[in-house]
Coordinates of C-alpha atoms in Angstrom, one line a residue:
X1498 CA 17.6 14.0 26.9
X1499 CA 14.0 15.8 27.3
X1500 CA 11.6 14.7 30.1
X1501 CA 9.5 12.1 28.3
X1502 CA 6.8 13.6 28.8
X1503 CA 7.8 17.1 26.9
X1504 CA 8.7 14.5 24.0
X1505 CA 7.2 15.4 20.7
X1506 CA 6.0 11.4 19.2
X1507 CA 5.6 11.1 15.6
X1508 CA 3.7 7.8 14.6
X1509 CA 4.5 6.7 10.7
X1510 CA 2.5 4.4 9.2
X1511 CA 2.7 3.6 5.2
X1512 CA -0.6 1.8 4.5
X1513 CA -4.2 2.9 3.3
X1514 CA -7.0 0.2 4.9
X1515 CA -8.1 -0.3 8.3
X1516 CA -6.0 -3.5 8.9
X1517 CA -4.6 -4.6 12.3
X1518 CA -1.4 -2.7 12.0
X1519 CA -3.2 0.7 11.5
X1520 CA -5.7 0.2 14.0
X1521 CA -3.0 -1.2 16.6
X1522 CA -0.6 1.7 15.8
X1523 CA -3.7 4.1 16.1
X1524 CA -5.1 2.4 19.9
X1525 CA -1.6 3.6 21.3
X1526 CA -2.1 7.0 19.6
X1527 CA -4.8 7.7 21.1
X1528 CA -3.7 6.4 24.2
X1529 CA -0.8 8.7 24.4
X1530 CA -2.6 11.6 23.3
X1531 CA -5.3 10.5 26.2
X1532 CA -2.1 10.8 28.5
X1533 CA -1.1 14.2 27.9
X1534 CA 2.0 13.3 25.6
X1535 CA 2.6 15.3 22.2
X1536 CA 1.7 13.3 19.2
X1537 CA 0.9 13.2 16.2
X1538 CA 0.4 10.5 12.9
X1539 CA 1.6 10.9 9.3
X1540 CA 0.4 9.1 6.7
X1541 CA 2.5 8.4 3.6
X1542 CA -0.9 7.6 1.8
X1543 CA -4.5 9.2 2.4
X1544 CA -5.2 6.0 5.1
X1545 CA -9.0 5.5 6.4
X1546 CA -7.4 4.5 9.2
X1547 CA -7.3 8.5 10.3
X1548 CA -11.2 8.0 11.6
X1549 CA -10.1 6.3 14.1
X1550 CA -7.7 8.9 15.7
X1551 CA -9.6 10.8 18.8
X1552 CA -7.9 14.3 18.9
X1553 CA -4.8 13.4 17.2
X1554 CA -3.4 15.7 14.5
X1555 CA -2.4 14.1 11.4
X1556 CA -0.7 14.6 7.7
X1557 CA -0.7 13.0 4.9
X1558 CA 2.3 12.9 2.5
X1559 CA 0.4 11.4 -0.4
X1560 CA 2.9 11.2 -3.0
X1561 CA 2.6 8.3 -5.1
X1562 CA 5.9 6.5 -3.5
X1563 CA 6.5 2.8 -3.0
X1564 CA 8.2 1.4 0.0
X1565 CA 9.6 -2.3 0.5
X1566 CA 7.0 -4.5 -0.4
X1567 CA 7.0 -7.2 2.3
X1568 CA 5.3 -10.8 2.0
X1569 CA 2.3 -9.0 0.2
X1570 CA 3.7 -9.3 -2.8
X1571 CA 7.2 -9.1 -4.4
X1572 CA 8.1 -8.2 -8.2
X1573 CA 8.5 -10.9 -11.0
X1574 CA 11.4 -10.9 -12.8
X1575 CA 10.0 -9.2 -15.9
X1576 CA 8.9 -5.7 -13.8
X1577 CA 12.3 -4.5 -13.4
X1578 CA 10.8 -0.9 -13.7
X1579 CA 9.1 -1.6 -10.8
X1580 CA 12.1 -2.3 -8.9
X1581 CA 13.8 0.6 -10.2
X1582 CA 10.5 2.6 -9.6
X1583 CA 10.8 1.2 -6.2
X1584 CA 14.9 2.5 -5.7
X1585 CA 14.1 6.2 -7.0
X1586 CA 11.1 6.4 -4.2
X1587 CA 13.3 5.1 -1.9
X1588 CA 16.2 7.6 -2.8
X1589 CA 13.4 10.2 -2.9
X1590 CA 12.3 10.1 0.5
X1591 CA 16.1 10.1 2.0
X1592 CA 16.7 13.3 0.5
X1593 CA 13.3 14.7 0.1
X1594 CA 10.0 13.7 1.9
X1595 CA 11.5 12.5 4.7
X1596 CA 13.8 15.4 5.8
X1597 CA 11.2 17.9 4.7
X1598 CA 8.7 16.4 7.1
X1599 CA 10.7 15.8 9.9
X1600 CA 11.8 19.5 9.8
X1601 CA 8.9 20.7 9.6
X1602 CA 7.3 18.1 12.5
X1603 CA 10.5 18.1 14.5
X1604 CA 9.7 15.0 16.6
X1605 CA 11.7 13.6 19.3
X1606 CA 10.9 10.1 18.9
X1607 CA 9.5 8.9 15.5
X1608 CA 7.6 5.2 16.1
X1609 CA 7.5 3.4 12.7
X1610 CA 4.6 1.1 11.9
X1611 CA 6.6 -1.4 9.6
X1612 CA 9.8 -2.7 9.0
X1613 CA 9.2 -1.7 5.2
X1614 CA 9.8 2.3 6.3
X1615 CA 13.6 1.7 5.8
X1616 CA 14.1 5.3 4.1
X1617 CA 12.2 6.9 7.1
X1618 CA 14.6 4.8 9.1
X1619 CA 17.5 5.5 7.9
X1620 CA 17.1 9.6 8.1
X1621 CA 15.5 9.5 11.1
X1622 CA 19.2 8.1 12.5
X1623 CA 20.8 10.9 10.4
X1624 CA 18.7 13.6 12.4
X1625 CA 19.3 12.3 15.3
X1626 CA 15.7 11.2 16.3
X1627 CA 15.4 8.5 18.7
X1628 CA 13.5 5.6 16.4
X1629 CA 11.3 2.2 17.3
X1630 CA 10.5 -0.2 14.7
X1631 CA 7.2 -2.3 14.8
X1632 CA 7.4 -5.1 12.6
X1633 CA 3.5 -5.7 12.6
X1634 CA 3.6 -7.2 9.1
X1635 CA 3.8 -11.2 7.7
X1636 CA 7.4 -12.0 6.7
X1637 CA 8.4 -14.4 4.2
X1638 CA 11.8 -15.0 2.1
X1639 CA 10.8 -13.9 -0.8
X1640 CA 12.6 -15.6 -4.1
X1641 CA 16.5 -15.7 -2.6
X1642 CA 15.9 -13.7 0.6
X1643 CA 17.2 -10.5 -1.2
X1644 CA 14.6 -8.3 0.3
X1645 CA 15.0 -9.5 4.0
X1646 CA 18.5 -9.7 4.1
X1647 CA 18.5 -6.1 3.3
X1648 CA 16.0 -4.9 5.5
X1649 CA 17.9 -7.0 8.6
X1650 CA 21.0 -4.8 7.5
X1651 CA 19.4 -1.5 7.7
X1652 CA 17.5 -2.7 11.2
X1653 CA 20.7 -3.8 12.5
X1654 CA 22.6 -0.1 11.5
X1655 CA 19.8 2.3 12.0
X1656 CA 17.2 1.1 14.8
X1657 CA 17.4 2.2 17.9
X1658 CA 14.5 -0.6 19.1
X1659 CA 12.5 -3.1 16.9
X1660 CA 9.4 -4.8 18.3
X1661 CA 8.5 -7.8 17.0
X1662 CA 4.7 -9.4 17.0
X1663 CA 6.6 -12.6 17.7
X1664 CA 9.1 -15.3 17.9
X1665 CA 8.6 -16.0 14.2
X1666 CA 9.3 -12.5 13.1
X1667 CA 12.3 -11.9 14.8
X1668 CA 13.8 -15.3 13.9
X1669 CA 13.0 -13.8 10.0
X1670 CA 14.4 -10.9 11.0
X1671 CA 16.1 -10.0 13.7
X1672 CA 17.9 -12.7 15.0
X1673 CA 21.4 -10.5 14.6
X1674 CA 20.1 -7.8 16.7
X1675 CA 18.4 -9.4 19.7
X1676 CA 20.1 -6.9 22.3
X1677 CA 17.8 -4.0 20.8
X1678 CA 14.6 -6.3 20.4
X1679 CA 11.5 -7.1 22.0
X1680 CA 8.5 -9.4 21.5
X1681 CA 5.4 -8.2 22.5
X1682 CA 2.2 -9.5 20.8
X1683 CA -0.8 -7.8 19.1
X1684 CA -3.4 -7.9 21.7
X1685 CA -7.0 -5.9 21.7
X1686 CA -8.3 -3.3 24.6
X1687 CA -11.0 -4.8 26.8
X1688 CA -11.9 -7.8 25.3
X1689 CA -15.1 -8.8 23.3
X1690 CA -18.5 -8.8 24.1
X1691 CA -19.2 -13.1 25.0
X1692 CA -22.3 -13.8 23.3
X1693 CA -24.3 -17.2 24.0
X1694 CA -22.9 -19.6 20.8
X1695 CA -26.5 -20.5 20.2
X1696 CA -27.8 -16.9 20.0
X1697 CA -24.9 -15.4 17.3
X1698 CA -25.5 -14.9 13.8
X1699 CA -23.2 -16.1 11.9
X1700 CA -21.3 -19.7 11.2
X1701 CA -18.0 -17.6 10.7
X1702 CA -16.8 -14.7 9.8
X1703 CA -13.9 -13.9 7.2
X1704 CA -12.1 -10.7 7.5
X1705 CA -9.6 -10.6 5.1
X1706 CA -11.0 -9.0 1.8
X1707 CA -9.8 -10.5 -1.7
X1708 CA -6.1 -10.2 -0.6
X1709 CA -4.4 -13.6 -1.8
X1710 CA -1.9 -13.5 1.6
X1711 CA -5.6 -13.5 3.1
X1712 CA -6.6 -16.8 1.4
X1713 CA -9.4 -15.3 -0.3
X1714 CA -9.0 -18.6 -3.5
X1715 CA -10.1 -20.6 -0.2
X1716 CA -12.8 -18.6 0.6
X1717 CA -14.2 -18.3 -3.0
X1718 CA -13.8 -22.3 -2.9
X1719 CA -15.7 -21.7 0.3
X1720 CA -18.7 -19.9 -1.2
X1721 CA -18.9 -21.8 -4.6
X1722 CA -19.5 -25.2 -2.7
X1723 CA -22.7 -26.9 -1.7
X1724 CA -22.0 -26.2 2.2
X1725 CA -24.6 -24.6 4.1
X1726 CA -22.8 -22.3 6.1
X1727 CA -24.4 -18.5 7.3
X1728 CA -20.9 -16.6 6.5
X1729 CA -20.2 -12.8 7.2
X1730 CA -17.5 -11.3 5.2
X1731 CA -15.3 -8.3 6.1
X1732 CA -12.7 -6.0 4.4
X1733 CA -12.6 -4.7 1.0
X1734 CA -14.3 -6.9 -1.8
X1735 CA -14.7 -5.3 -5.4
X1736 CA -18.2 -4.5 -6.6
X1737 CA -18.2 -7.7 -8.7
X1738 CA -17.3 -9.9 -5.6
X1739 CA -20.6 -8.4 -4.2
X1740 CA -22.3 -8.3 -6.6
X1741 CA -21.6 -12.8 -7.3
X1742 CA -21.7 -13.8 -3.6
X1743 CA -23.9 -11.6 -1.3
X1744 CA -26.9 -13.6 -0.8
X1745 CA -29.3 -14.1 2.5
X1746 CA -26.7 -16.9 3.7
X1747 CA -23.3 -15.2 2.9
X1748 CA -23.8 -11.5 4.6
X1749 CA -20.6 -9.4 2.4
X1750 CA -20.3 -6.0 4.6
X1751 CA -17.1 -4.8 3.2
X1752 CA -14.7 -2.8 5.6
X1753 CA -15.8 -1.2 9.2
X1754 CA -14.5 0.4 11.4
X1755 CA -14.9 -2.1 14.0
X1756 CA -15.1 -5.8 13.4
X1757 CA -15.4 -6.7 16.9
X1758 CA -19.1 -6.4 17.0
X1759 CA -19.3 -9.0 14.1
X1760 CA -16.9 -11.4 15.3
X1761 CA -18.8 -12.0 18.8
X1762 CA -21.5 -12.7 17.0
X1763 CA -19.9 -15.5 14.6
X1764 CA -19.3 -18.7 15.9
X1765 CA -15.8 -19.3 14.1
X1766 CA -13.4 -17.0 12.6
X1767 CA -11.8 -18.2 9.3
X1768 CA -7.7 -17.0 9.1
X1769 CA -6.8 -18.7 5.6
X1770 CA -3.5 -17.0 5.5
X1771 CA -0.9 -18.6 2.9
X1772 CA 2.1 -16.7 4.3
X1773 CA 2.9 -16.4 7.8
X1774 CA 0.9 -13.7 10.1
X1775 CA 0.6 -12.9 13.7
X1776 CA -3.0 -12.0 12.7
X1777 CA -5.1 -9.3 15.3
X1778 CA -8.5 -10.8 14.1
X1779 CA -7.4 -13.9 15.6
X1780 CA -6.7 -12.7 18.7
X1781 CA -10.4 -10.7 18.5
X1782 CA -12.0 -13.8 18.0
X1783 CA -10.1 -15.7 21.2
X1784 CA -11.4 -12.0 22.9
X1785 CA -14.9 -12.8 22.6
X1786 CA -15.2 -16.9 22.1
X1787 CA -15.1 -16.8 18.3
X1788 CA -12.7 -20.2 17.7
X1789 CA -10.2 -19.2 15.4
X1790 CA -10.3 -21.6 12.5
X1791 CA -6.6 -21.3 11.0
X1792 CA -4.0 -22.2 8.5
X1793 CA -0.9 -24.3 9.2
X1794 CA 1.6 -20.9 8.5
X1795 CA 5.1 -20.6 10.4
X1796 CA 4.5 -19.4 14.3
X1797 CA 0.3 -20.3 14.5
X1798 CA 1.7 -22.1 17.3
X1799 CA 2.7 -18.8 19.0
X1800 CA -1.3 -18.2 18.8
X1801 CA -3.6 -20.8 19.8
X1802 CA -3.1 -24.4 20.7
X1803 CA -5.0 -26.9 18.1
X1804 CA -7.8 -28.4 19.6
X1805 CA -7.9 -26.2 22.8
X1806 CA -8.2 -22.6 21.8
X1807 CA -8.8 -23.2 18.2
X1808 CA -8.6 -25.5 14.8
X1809 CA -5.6 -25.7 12.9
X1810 CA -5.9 -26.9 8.8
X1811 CA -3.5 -27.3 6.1
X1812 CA -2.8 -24.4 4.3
X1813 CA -3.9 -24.7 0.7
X1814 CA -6.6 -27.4 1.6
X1815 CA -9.9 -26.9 1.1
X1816 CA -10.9 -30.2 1.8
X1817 CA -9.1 -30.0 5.4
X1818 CA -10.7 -26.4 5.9
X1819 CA -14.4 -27.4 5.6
X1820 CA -13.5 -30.5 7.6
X1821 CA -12.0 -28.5 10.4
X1822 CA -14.6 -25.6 10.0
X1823 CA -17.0 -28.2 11.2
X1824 CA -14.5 -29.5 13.9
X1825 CA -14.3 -25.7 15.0
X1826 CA -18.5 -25.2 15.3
X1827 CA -18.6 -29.1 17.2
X1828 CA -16.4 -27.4 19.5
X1829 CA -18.4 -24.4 20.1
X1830 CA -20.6 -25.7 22.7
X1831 CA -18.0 -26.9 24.8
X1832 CA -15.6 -25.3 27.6
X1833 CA -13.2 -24.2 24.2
X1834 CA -14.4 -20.8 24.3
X1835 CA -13.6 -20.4 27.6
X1836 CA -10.0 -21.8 27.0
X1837 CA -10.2 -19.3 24.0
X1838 CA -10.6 -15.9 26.3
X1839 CA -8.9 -17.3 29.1
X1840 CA -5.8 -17.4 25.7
X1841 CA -6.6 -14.1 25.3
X1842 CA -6.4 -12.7 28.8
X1843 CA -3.3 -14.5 29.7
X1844 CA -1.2 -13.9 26.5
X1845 CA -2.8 -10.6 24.6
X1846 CA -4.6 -8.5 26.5
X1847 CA -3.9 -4.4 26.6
X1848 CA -1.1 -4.9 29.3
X1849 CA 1.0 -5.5 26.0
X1850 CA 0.2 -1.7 25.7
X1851 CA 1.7 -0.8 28.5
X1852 CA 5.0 -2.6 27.9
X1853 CA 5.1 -0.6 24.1
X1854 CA 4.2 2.3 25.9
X1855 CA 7.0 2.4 28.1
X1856 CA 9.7 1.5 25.7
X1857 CA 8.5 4.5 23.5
X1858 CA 9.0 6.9 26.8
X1859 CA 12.0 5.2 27.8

């Protein structure tokens, strides 16, 4: 084998927005790049999240392609030209896209962003390229667990290492392949600016867009009611969304490039999540003092502790959200924020970069 650091790393990454998992995969990017290593990103759609790369060359496939859909969304039963849309894409990109680019790249290493690239997978193992799975994504069954069983089987054949975000995943996922797996959670570089809880801007801040898996129905609930909150909202909203809610007390920004800024100076940070997620923005907000106000998915517990570094509501609930929300801002001027970054520095802080670093050299 090469001297890792003559190794030619070729990130993958599937999505377009500037989500956790892009900017997560892009931090360590950059960081290799920083260290002299040999890298470069390809994008299997025309991402935003290529801003963010400092002196990184990158491609973009762009083919209109689909790849597993994971907890996002899954098809009904009357779209079965979906799913066969979905099996000629995949066929596609075995003998296709995915040789042609990893001739023409000829990587040594190729560090997949999702456990939804199963085609990239899968020829990666046939050429002989040394592969690392990051399942950064929310998991969920799906209608008879179809999907997951699937992807588990092509994990288990074809990856060389799978990282999972956290117990919860791998217990989704991985549980068959635990010799070749690691858990190491999201964490964020540096920390957050602490700002005084008095002094910030903002009640809380929502970061999720008008994805349903986000909980936007909640947060719609949220602005339609007769509470008196000063909200900041993140992500991507359609012009109509703007257009009905932006007002002088609910600040709608859209997506940026950094949300760290906005979360310091919010006093909460709403996480309505209806599937399970080992969600970055939360682990921002514990960065910085933001308490993470949270839905009851599978694994929160991984995350914070309810009542120390955070508030944890039924998911679904609105009633239970606005009840903790005001639990969450009660708590704000007490030693919970400190609990909340001391969370942070203890359990995701950028030494969980180091340990993904090393197991891509390795």
């Amino acid at each position: 084998m090469k001297q890792a650091k003559s190794e030619r790393i070729l990130f993958i990454h599937h999505g377009v927005g500037l989500g956790g998992a892009p900017k997560s995969m892009t931090q360590l990017a950059n960081r290799l790049k920083g260290d002299g290593k040999q890298v470069e990103v390809l994008y299997l759609k025309d991402s935003d999240a290529k801003t963010l790369l400092k002196s990184v060359d990158y491609h973009v496939v762009g083919l209109p392609l689909r790849y597993f859909n994971h907890s996002s969304r899954w098809y009904k039963w009357y779209e079965p030209h979906l799913i066969l849309f979905q099996l000629l894409s995949w066929l596609l990109t075995v003998f296709v896209v995915a040789p042609y680019w990893y001739v023409k790249l000829r990587p040594d290493v190729v560090y997949l962003n999702s456990s939804v690239l199963t085609d990239w997978l899968f020829v990666s193992k046939l050429f002989r390229i040394r592969n690392i799975v990051h399942v950064r994504e929310a998991i969920s069954k799906g209608y008879f667990g179809i999907r997951n069983n699937l992807i588990r089987l092509l994990l288990s054949k074809f990856a060389d290492h799978v990282i999972f975000l956290s117990k919860h995943n791998r217990e989704c996922l991985g549980a068959n392949i635990a010799s070749k797996t690691s858990i190491i959670s999201n964490y964020v570089k540096g920390g957050g600016c602490v700002i005084d809880p008095k002094e910030r801007q903002y009640d809380a801040i929502y970061v999720g867009g008008e994805k349903s898996i986000k909980g936007i129905d909640l947060i719609k609930e949220l602005l339609e009611s007769d509470n008196q909150y000063r909200l900041c909202l993140l992500g991507y909203y359609s012009d109509e969304f703007v257009d009905k809610y932006n007002s002088e007390a609910i600040n709608v920004l859209g997506a940026v490039e950094d949300s760290m800024p906005y979360i310091a100076d919010s006093r909460c940070l709403l996480f309505p999540a209806t599937t399970p997620h080992f969600p970055r923005p939360v682990i921002e907000a514990l960065s910085c003092g933001c308490v993470p106000v949270m839905s009851d998915i599978d694994g929160y517990e991984e995350i914070i502790t309810p009542g120390e570094t955070g508030v944890v509501f039924r998911n679904n609930d609105f009633n239970h959200l606005v009840e903790s929300l005001d639990t969450a801002l009660s708590m704000c001027a007490t030693d919970v924020i400190q609990s909340c970054i001391d969370r942070y520095r203890n359990k995701f802080s950028d030494a969980n970069e180091d340990k993904i670093i090393r197991i891509i050299l390795s």
